[in-house]
Short mmCIF file of C-alpha atoms and ligand atoms in Angstrom, two decimals:
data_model
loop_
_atom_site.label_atom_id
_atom_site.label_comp_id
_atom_site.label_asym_id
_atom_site.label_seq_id
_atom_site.Cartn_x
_atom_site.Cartn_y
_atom_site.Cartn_z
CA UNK A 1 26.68 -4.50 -4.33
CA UNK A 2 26.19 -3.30 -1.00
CA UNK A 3 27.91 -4.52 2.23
CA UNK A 4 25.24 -4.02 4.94
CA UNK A 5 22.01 -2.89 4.57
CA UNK A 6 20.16 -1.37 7.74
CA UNK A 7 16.49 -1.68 8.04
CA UNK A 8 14.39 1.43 9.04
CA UNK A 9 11.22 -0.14 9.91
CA UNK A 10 9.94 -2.73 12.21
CA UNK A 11 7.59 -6.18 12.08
CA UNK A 12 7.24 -8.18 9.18
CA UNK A 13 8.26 -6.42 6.50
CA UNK A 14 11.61 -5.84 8.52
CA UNK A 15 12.02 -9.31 8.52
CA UNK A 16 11.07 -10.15 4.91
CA UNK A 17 13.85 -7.37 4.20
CA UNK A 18 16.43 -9.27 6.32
CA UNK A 19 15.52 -12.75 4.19
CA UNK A 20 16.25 -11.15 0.87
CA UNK A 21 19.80 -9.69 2.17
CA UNK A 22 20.84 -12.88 4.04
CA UNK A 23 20.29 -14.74 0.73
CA UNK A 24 22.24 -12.51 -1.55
CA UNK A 25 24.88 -11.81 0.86
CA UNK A 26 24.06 -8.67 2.43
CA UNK A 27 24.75 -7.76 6.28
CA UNK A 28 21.52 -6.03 8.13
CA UNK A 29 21.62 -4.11 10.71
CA UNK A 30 17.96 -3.73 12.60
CA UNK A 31 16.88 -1.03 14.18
CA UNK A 32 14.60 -0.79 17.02
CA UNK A 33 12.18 0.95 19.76
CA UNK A 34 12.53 -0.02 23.35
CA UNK A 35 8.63 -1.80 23.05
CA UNK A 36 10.40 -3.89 20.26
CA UNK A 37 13.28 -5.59 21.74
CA UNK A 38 12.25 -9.10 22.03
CA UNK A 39 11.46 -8.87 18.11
CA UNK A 40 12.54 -11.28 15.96
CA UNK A 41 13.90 -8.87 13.20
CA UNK A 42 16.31 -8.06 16.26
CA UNK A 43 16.94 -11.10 16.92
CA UNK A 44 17.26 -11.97 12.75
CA UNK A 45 19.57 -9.32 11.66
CA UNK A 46 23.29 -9.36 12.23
CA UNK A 47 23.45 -6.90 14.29
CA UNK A 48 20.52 -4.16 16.33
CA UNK A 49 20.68 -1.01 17.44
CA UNK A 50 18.37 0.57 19.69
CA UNK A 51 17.01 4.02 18.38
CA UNK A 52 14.91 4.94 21.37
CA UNK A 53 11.40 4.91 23.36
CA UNK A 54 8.34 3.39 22.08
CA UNK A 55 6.63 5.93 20.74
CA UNK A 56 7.31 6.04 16.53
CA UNK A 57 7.93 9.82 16.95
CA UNK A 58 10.93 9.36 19.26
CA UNK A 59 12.11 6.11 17.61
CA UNK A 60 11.06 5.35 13.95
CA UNK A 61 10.21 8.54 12.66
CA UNK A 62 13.65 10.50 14.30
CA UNK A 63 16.17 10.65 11.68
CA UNK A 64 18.79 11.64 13.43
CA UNK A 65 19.29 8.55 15.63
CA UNK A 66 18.60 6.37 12.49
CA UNK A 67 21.69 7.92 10.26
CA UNK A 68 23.87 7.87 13.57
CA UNK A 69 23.07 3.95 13.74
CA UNK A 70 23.59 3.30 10.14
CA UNK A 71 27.15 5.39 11.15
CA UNK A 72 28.26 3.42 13.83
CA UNK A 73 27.32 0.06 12.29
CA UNK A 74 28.99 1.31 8.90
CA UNK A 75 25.82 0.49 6.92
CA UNK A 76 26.14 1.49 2.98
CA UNK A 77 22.50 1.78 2.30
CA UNK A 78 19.43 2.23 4.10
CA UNK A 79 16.15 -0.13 3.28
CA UNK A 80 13.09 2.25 4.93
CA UNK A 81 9.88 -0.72 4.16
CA UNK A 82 7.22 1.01 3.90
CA UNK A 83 5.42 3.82 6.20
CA UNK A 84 7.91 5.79 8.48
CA UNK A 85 10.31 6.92 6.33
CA UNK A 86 9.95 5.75 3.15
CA UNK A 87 8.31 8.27 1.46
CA UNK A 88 9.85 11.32 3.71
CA UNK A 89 12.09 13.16 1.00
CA UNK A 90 13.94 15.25 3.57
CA UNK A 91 14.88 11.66 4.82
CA UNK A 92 15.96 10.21 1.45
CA UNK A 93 17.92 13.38 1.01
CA UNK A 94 19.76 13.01 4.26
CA UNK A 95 20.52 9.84 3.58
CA UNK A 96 22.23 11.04 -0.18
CA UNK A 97 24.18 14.22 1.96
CA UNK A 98 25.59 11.31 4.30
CA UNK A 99 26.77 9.01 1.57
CA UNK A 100 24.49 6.07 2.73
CA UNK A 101 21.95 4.97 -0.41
CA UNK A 102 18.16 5.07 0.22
CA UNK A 103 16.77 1.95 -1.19
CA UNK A 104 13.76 4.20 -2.28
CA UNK A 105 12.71 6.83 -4.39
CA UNK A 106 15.22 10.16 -4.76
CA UNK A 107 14.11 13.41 -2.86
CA UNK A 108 12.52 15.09 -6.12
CA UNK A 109 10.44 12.07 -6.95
CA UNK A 110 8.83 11.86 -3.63
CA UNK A 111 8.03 15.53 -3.45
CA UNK A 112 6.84 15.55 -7.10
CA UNK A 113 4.18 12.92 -6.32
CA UNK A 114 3.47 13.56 -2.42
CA UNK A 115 2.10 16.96 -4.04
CA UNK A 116 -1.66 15.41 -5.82
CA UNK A 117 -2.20 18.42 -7.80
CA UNK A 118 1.44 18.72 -9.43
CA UNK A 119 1.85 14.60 -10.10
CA UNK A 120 -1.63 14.79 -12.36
CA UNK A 121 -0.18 17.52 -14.05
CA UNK A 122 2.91 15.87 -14.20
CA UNK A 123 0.74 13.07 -15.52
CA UNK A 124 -1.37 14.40 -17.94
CA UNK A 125 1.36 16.44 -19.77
CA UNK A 126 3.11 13.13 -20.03
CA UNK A 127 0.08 11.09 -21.48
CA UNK A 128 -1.03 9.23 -18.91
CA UNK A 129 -5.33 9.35 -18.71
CA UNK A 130 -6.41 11.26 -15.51
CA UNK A 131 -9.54 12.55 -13.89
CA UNK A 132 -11.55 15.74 -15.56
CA UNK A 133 -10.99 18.21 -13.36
CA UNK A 134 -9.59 21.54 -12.65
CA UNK A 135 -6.05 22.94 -14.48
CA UNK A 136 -4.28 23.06 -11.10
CA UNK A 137 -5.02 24.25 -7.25
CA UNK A 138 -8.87 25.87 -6.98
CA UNK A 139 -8.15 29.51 -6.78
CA UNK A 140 -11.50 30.29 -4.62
CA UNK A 141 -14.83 29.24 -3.95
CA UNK A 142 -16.17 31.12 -7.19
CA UNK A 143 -13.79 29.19 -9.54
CA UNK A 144 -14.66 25.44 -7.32
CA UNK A 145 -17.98 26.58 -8.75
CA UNK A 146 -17.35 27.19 -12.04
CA UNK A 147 -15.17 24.11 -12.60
CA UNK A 148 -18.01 21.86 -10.94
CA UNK A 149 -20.65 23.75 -13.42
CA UNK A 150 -18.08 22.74 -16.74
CA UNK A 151 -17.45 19.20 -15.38
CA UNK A 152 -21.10 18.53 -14.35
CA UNK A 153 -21.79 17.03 -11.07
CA UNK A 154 -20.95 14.88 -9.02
CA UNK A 155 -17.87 16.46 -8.25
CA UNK A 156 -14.80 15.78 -5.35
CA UNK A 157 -12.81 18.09 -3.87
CA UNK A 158 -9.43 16.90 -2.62
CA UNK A 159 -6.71 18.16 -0.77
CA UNK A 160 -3.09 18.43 -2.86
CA UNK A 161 -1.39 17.24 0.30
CA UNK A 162 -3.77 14.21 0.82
CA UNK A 163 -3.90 10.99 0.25
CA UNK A 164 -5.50 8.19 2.00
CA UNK A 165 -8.80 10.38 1.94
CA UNK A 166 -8.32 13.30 4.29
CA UNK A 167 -9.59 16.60 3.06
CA UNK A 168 -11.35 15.02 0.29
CA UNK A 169 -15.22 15.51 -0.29
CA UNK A 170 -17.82 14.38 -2.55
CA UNK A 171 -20.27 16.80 -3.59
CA UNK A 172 -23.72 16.89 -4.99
CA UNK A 173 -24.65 20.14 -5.78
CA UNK A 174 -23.03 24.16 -5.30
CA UNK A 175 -24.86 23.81 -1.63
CA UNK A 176 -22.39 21.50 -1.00
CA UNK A 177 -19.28 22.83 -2.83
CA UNK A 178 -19.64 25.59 -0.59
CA UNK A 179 -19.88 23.65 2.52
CA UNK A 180 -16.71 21.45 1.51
CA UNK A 181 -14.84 24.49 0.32
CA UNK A 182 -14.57 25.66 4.33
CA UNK A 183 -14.82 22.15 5.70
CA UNK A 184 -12.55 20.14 3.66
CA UNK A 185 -9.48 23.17 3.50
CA UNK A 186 -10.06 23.60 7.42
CA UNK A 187 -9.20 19.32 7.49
CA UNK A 188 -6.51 19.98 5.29
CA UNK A 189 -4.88 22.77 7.35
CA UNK A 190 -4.63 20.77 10.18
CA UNK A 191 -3.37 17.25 8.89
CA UNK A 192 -0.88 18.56 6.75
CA UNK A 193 -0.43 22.59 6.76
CA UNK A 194 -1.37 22.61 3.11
CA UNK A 195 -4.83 23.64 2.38
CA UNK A 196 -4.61 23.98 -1.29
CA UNK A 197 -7.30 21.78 -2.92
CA UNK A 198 -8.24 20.34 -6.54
CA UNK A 199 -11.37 19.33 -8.03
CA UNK A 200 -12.36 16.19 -10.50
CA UNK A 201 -15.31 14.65 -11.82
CA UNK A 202 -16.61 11.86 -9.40
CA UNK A 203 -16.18 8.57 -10.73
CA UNK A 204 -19.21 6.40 -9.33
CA UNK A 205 -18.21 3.04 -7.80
CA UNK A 206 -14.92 2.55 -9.16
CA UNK A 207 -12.37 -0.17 -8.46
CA UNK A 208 -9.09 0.61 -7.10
CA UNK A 209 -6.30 -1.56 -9.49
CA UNK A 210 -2.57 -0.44 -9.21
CA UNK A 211 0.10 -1.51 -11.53
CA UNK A 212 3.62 -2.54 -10.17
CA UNK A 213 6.31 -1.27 -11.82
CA UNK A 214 10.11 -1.12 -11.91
CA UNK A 215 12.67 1.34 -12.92
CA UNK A 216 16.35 1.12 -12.90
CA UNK A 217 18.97 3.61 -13.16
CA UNK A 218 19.76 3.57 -16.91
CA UNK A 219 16.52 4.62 -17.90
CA UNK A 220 14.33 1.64 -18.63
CA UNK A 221 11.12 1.12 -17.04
CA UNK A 222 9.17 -1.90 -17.13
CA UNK A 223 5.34 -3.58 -15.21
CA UNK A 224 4.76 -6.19 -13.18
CA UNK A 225 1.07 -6.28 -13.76
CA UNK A 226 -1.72 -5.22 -11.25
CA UNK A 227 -3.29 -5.56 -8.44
CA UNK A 228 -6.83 -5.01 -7.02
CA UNK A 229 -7.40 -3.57 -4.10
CA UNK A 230 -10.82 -2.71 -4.43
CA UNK A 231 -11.68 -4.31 -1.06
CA UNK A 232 -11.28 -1.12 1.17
CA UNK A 233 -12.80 0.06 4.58
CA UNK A 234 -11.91 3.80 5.23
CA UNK A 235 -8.83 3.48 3.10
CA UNK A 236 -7.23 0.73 4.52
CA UNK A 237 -7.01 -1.72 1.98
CA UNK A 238 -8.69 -5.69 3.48
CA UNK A 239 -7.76 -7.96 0.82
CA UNK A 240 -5.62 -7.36 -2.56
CA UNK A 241 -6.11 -10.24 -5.51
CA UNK A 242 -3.83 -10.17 -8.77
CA UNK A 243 -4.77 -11.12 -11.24
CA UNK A 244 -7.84 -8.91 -11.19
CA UNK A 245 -11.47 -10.29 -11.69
CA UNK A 246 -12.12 -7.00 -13.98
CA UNK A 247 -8.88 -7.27 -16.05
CA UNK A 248 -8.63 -8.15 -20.01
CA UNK A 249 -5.41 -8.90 -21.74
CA UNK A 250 -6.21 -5.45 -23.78
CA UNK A 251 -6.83 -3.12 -20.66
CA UNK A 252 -3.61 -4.81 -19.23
CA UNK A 253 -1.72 -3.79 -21.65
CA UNK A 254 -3.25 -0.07 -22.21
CA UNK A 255 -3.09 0.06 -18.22
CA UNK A 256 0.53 -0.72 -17.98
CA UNK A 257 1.78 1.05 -21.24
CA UNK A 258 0.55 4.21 -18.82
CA UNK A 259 1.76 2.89 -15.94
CA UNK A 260 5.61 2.39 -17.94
CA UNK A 261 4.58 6.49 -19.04
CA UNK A 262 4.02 7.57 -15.73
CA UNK A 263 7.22 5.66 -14.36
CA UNK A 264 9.31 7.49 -17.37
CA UNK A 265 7.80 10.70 -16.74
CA UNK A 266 9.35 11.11 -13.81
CA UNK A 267 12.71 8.69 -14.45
CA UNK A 268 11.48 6.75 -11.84
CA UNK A 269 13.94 4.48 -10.28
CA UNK A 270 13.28 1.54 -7.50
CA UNK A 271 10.08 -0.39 -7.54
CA UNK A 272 7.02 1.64 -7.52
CA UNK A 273 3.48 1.38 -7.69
CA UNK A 274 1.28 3.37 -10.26
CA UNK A 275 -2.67 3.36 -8.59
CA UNK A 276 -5.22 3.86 -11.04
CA UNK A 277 -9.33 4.40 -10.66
CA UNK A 278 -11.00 2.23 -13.07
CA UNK A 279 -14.34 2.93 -14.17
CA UNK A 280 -17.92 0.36 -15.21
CA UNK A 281 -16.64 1.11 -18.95
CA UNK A 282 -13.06 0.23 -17.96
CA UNK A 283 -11.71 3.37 -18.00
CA UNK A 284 -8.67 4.36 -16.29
CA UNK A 285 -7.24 7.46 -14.63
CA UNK A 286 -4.07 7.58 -12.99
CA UNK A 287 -4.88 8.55 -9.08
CA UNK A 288 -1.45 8.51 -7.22
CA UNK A 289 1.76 7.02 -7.13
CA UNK A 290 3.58 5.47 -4.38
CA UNK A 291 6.99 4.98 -4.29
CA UNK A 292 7.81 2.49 -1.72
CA UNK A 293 7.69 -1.26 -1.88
CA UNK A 294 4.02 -1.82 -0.83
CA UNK A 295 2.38 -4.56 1.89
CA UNK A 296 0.66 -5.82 -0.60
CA UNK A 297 3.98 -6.72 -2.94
CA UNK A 298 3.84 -10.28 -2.20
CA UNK A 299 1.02 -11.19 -4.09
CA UNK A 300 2.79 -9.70 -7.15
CA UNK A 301 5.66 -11.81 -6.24
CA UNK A 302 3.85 -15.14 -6.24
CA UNK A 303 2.19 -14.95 -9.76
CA UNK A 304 5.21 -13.09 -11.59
CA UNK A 305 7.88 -15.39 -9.30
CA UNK A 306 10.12 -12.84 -8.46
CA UNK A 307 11.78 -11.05 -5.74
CA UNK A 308 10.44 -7.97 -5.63
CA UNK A 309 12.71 -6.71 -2.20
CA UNK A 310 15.98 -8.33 -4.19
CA UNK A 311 15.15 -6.24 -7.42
CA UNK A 312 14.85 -2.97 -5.42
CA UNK A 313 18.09 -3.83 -3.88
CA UNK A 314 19.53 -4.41 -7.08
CA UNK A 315 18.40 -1.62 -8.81
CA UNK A 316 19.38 0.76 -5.93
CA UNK A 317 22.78 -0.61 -6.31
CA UNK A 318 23.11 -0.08 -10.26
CA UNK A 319 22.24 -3.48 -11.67
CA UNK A 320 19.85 -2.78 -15.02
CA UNK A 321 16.54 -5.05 -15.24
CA UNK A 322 15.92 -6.84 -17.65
CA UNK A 323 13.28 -4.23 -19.12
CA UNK A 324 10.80 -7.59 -19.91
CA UNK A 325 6.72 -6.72 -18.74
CA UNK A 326 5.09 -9.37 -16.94
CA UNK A 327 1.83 -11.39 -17.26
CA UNK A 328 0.58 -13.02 -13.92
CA UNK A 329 0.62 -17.09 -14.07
CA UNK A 330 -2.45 -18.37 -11.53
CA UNK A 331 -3.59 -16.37 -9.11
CA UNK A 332 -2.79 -14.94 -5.46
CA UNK A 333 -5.01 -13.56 -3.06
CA UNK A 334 -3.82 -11.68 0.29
CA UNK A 335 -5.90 -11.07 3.44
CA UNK A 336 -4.18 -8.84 6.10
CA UNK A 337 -4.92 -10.25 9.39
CA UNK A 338 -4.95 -7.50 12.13
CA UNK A 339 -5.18 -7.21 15.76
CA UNK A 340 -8.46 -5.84 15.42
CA UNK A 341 -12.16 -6.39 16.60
CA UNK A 342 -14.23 -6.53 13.69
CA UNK A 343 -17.37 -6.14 15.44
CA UNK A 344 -16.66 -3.50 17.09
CA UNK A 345 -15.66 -0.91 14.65
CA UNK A 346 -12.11 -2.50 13.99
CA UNK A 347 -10.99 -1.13 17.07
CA UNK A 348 -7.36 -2.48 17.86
CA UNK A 349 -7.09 -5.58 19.82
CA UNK A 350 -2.93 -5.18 21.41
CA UNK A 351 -1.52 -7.43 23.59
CA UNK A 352 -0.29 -11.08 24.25
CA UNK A 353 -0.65 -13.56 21.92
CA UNK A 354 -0.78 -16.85 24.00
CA UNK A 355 -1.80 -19.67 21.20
CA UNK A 356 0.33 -19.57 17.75
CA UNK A 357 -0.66 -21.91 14.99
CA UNK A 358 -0.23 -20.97 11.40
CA UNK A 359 -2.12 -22.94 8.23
CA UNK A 360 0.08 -24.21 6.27
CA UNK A 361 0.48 -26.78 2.94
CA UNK A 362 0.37 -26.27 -1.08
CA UNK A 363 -0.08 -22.55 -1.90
CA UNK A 364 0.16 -21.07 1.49
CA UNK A 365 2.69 -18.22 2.03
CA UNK A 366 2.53 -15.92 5.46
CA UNK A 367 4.75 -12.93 6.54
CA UNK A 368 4.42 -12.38 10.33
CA UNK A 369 6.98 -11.38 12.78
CA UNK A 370 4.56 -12.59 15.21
CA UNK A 371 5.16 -15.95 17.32
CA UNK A 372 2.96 -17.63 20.17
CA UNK A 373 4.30 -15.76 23.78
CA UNK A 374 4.50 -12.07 21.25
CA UNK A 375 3.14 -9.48 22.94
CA UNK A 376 1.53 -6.92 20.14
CA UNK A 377 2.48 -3.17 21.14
CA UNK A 378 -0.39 -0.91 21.14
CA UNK A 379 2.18 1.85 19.63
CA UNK A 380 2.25 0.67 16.01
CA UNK A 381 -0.08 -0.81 13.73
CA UNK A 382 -2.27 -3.31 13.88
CA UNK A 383 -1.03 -6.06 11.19
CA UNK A 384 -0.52 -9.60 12.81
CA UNK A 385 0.53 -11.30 9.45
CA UNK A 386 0.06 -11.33 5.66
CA UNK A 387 -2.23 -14.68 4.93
CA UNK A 388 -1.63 -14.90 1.02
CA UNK A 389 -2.80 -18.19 -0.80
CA UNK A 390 -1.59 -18.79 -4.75
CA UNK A 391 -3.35 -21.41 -6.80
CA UNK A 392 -3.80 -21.94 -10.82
CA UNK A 393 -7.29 -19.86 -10.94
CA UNK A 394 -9.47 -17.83 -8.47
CA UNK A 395 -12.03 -19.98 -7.33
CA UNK A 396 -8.94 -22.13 -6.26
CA UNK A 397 -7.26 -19.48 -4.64
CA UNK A 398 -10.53 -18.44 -2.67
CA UNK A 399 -11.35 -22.48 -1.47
CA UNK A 400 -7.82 -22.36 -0.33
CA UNK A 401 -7.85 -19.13 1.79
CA UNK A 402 -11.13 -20.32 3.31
CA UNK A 403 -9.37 -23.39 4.12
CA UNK A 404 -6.18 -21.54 5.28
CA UNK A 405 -8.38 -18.87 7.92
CA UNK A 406 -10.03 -22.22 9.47
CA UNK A 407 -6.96 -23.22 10.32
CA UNK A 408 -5.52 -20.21 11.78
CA UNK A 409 -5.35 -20.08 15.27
CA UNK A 410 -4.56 -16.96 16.91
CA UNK A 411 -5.43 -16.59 20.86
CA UNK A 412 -5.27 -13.88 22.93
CA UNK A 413 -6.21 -11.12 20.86
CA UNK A 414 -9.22 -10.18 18.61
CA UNK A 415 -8.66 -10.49 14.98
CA UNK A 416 -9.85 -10.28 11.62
CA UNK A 417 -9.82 -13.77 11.03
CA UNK A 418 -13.45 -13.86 11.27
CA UNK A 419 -14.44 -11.46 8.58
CA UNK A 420 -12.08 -12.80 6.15
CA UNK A 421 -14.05 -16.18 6.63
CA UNK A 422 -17.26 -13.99 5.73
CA UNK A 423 -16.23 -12.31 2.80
CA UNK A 424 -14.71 -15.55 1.43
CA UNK A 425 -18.29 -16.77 1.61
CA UNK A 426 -20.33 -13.43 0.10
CA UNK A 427 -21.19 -14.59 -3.62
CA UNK A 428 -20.21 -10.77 -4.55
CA UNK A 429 -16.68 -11.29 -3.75
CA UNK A 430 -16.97 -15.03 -5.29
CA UNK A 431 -18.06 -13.43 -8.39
CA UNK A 432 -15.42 -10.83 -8.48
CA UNK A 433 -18.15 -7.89 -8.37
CA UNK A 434 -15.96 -5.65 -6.23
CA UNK A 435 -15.95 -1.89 -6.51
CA UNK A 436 -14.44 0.37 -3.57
CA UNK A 437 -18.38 0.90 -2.50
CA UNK A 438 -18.34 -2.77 -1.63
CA UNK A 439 -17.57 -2.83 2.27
CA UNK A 440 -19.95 0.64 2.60
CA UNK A 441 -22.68 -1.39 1.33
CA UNK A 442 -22.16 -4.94 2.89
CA UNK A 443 -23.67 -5.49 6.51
CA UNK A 444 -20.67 -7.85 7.24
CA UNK A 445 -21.69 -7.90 10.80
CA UNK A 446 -25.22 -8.96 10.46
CA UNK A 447 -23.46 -12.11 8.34
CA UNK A 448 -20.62 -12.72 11.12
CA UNK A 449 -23.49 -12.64 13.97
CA UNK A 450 -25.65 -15.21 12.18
C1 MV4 B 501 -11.83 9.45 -6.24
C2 MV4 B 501 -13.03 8.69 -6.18
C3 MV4 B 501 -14.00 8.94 -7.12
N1 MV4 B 501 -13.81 9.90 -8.06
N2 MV4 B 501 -11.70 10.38 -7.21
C4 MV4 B 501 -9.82 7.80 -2.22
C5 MV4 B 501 -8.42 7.95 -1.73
C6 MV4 B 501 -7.76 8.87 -2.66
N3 MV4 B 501 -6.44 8.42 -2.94
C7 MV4 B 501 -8.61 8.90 -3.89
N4 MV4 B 501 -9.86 8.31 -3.54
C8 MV4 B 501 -10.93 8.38 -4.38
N5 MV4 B 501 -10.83 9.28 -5.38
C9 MV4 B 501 -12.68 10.60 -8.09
N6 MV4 B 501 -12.53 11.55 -9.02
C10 MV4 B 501 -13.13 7.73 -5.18
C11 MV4 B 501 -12.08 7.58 -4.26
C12 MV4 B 501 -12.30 6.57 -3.27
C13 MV4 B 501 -11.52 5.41 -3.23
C14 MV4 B 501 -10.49 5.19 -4.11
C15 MV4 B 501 -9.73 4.06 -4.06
C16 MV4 B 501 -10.00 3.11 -3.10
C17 MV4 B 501 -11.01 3.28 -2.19
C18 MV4 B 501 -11.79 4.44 -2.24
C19 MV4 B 501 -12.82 4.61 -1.33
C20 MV4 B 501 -13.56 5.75 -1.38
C21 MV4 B 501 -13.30 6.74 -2.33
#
């Protein structure tokens, strides 16, 4: 087992890092920008190191002064969270040429899915379902044509390097293959320096479920069951639910036999996260998989009861899992509250917190690094805390998180708090009828202002 773990991240997750070493052991070392020195994963771990200026470019993101401080402080592994460096596979090989383990995924692995294109391949050739679409990159406008023509329309174009929804178009008709074919490469160019692009059948209204799973170094791959994340604004995922709404005990199981494929097909080690686009017919195609722990990993961790942050460290370290799948007992329900104005476009909301009072009681659970005097940097994101309430069924779960946000007092900033409290309310959400179209459709503010 490892000695001392450093942290390469920041906020909560830094902290909920640090909990999981102290209680199995582990020394942390935490790492930090010069806006984050009064942070309590500074003041948390055993020992901090300051890794420069506030900006995440200079600070976060440079690897060199993050191997130097896991150097000096003799740290045996690294622990990146997730964002910054935790799915950077020049970073995850550094870390394996300096002898220090990344408590992620191995260089290969994050290349081989950070590329769209080559991961469904990788995919499909190892039986996992995936969109109808083109055999590889689009060669020219021509063949984008005559792939949309054999798949029928409507069709998406996405960007190999993307992710998250950048480069990616929906199209209608050729008029607007064509248009996307300049637009969407051009987009692609610029936010990544890869403009090769793909094309799939567009799946109408779909609901975004992933599938946790684990790997460990022997070989054996097991699932934790899902989670929906279906409620989405511009790709940044509102509120996650497991189990969810839309699952059966059958589509479970087909959905995480493919997941336990997908994780084999690549020998996946760590804790990973297979995301899948489910269809009105229940359908599934594999979309993209991450390989970092996730924000979202806590509500997994409340309805399977287990440490999801101790298993990665485990498995990084060589200890097998016990290779059992998981069904979710009860249900758990996470809203992300962020320093963010809902009503005005979600436009971030930094700066000093100056009243701190957190719900609390049966079923509660919140990861914050955030206390009443914090000042929120405008440098980083958003995310005040992770409000996540667990009960025996959903209806539960929901009374209790609009119980929980009326309690939650947060002054000082503009937050999210608000919307939550709407949702909780809309009988679409109640009923579980949640597709990724949801928040497009939804005039949330029209709801808040009345
Ligand atoms: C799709 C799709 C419909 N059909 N692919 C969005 C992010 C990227 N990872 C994949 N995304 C989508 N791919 C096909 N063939 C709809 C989306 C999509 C979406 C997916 C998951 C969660 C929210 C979303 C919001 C808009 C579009």
């Amino acid at each position: 087992m490892f000695n001392k773990i450093l942290i390469a991240n920041r906020g909560e997750i830094a902290l909920r890092i640090i909990r999981t070493c102290r209680e199995m052991g582990i020394k942390t070392v935490a790492v930090y920008s010069k806006a984050d020195a009064d942070s309590l994963h500074v003041r948390f771990a055993d020992e901090a190191v300051c890794i420069g200026p506030a900006s995440s470019s200079e600070s976060y993101l440079r690897i060199p002064n993050i191997i130097a401080a896991a150097e000096i402080t003799n740290s045996d592994a690294i622990h990146p969270g997730y964002g910054f460096l935790s799915e950077n596979a020049k970073f995850s090989k550094i870390c394996q040429e300096n002898g220090i383990k990344f408590i992620g995924a191995l260089p290969e692995q994050i290349e081989g899915m950070g590329d769209k294109s080559s991961a469904k391949k990788t995919m499909k050739d190892a039986g996992v379902p995936t969109i109808p679409g083109s055999e590889g990159l689009l060669e020219s406008l021509e063949d984008a044509i005559k792939v949309a023509k054999e798949i029928g329309y409507p069709v998406i174009m996405k960007a190999t390097a993307g992710g998250g929804g950048k480069g990616m178009r929906m199209c209608a008709n050729e008029e607007e293959v064509k248009i996307a074919w300049s637009s969407a490469r051009k987009e692609a160019l610029a936010a990544f320096g890869n403009d090769g692009m793909y094309m799939e059948k567009f799946i109408v209204e779909p609901r975004h479920i992933e599938i946790q799973i684990a790997g460990d170094q022997q070989g054996k791959v097991c699932h934790l069951s899902e989670r929906d994340c279906s409620v989405q604004r511009r790709h940044q995922k509102l509120v996650e639910e497991t189990p969810s709404p839309f699952m059966t005990k059958e589509l479970r199981k087909k959905m995480g036999d493919a997941a336990i494929k997908a994780g084999k097909a690549v020998r996946y080690e760590g804790v990973g996260t297979v995301e899948f686009l489910v269809d009105k017919d229940r359908n599934f195609y594999f979309m993209e998989m991450n390989t970092r722990i996730q924000v979202e990993h806590t509500i997994t961790e409340e309805v399977i009861n287990y440490d999801l942050i101790k298993e990665q460290i485990k498995i990084a370290s060589g200890i097998p899992i016990s290779g059992k799948n998981y069904e979710p007992v009860g249900h758990a329900i996470q809203c992300r509250i962020n320093a963010e104005d809902p009503l005005n476009d979600f436009r971030p909301s930094p700066g000093k917190i100056t009243e701190y009072h957190e719900p609390g009681g049966h079923g509660i659970r919140i990861d914050t690094h955030v206390y009443a005097g914090y000042v929120i940097p405008p440098f980083y994101d958003s995310m005040i805390s992770k409000l996540i309430t667990v009960a025996q069924t959903r209806e539960e779960a929901i009374t209790k998180m609009e119980r929980a946000l009326g309690e939650y007092i947060i002054e000082g900033v503009k937050t999210t708090i608000p919307f939550h409290q709407e949702l909780m309310k809309q009988p679409k959400f109640r009923d579980g009828k949640i597709t990724t179209k949801f928040l497009e459709e939804w005039d949330f503010k029209k709801d808040m202002m009345s």
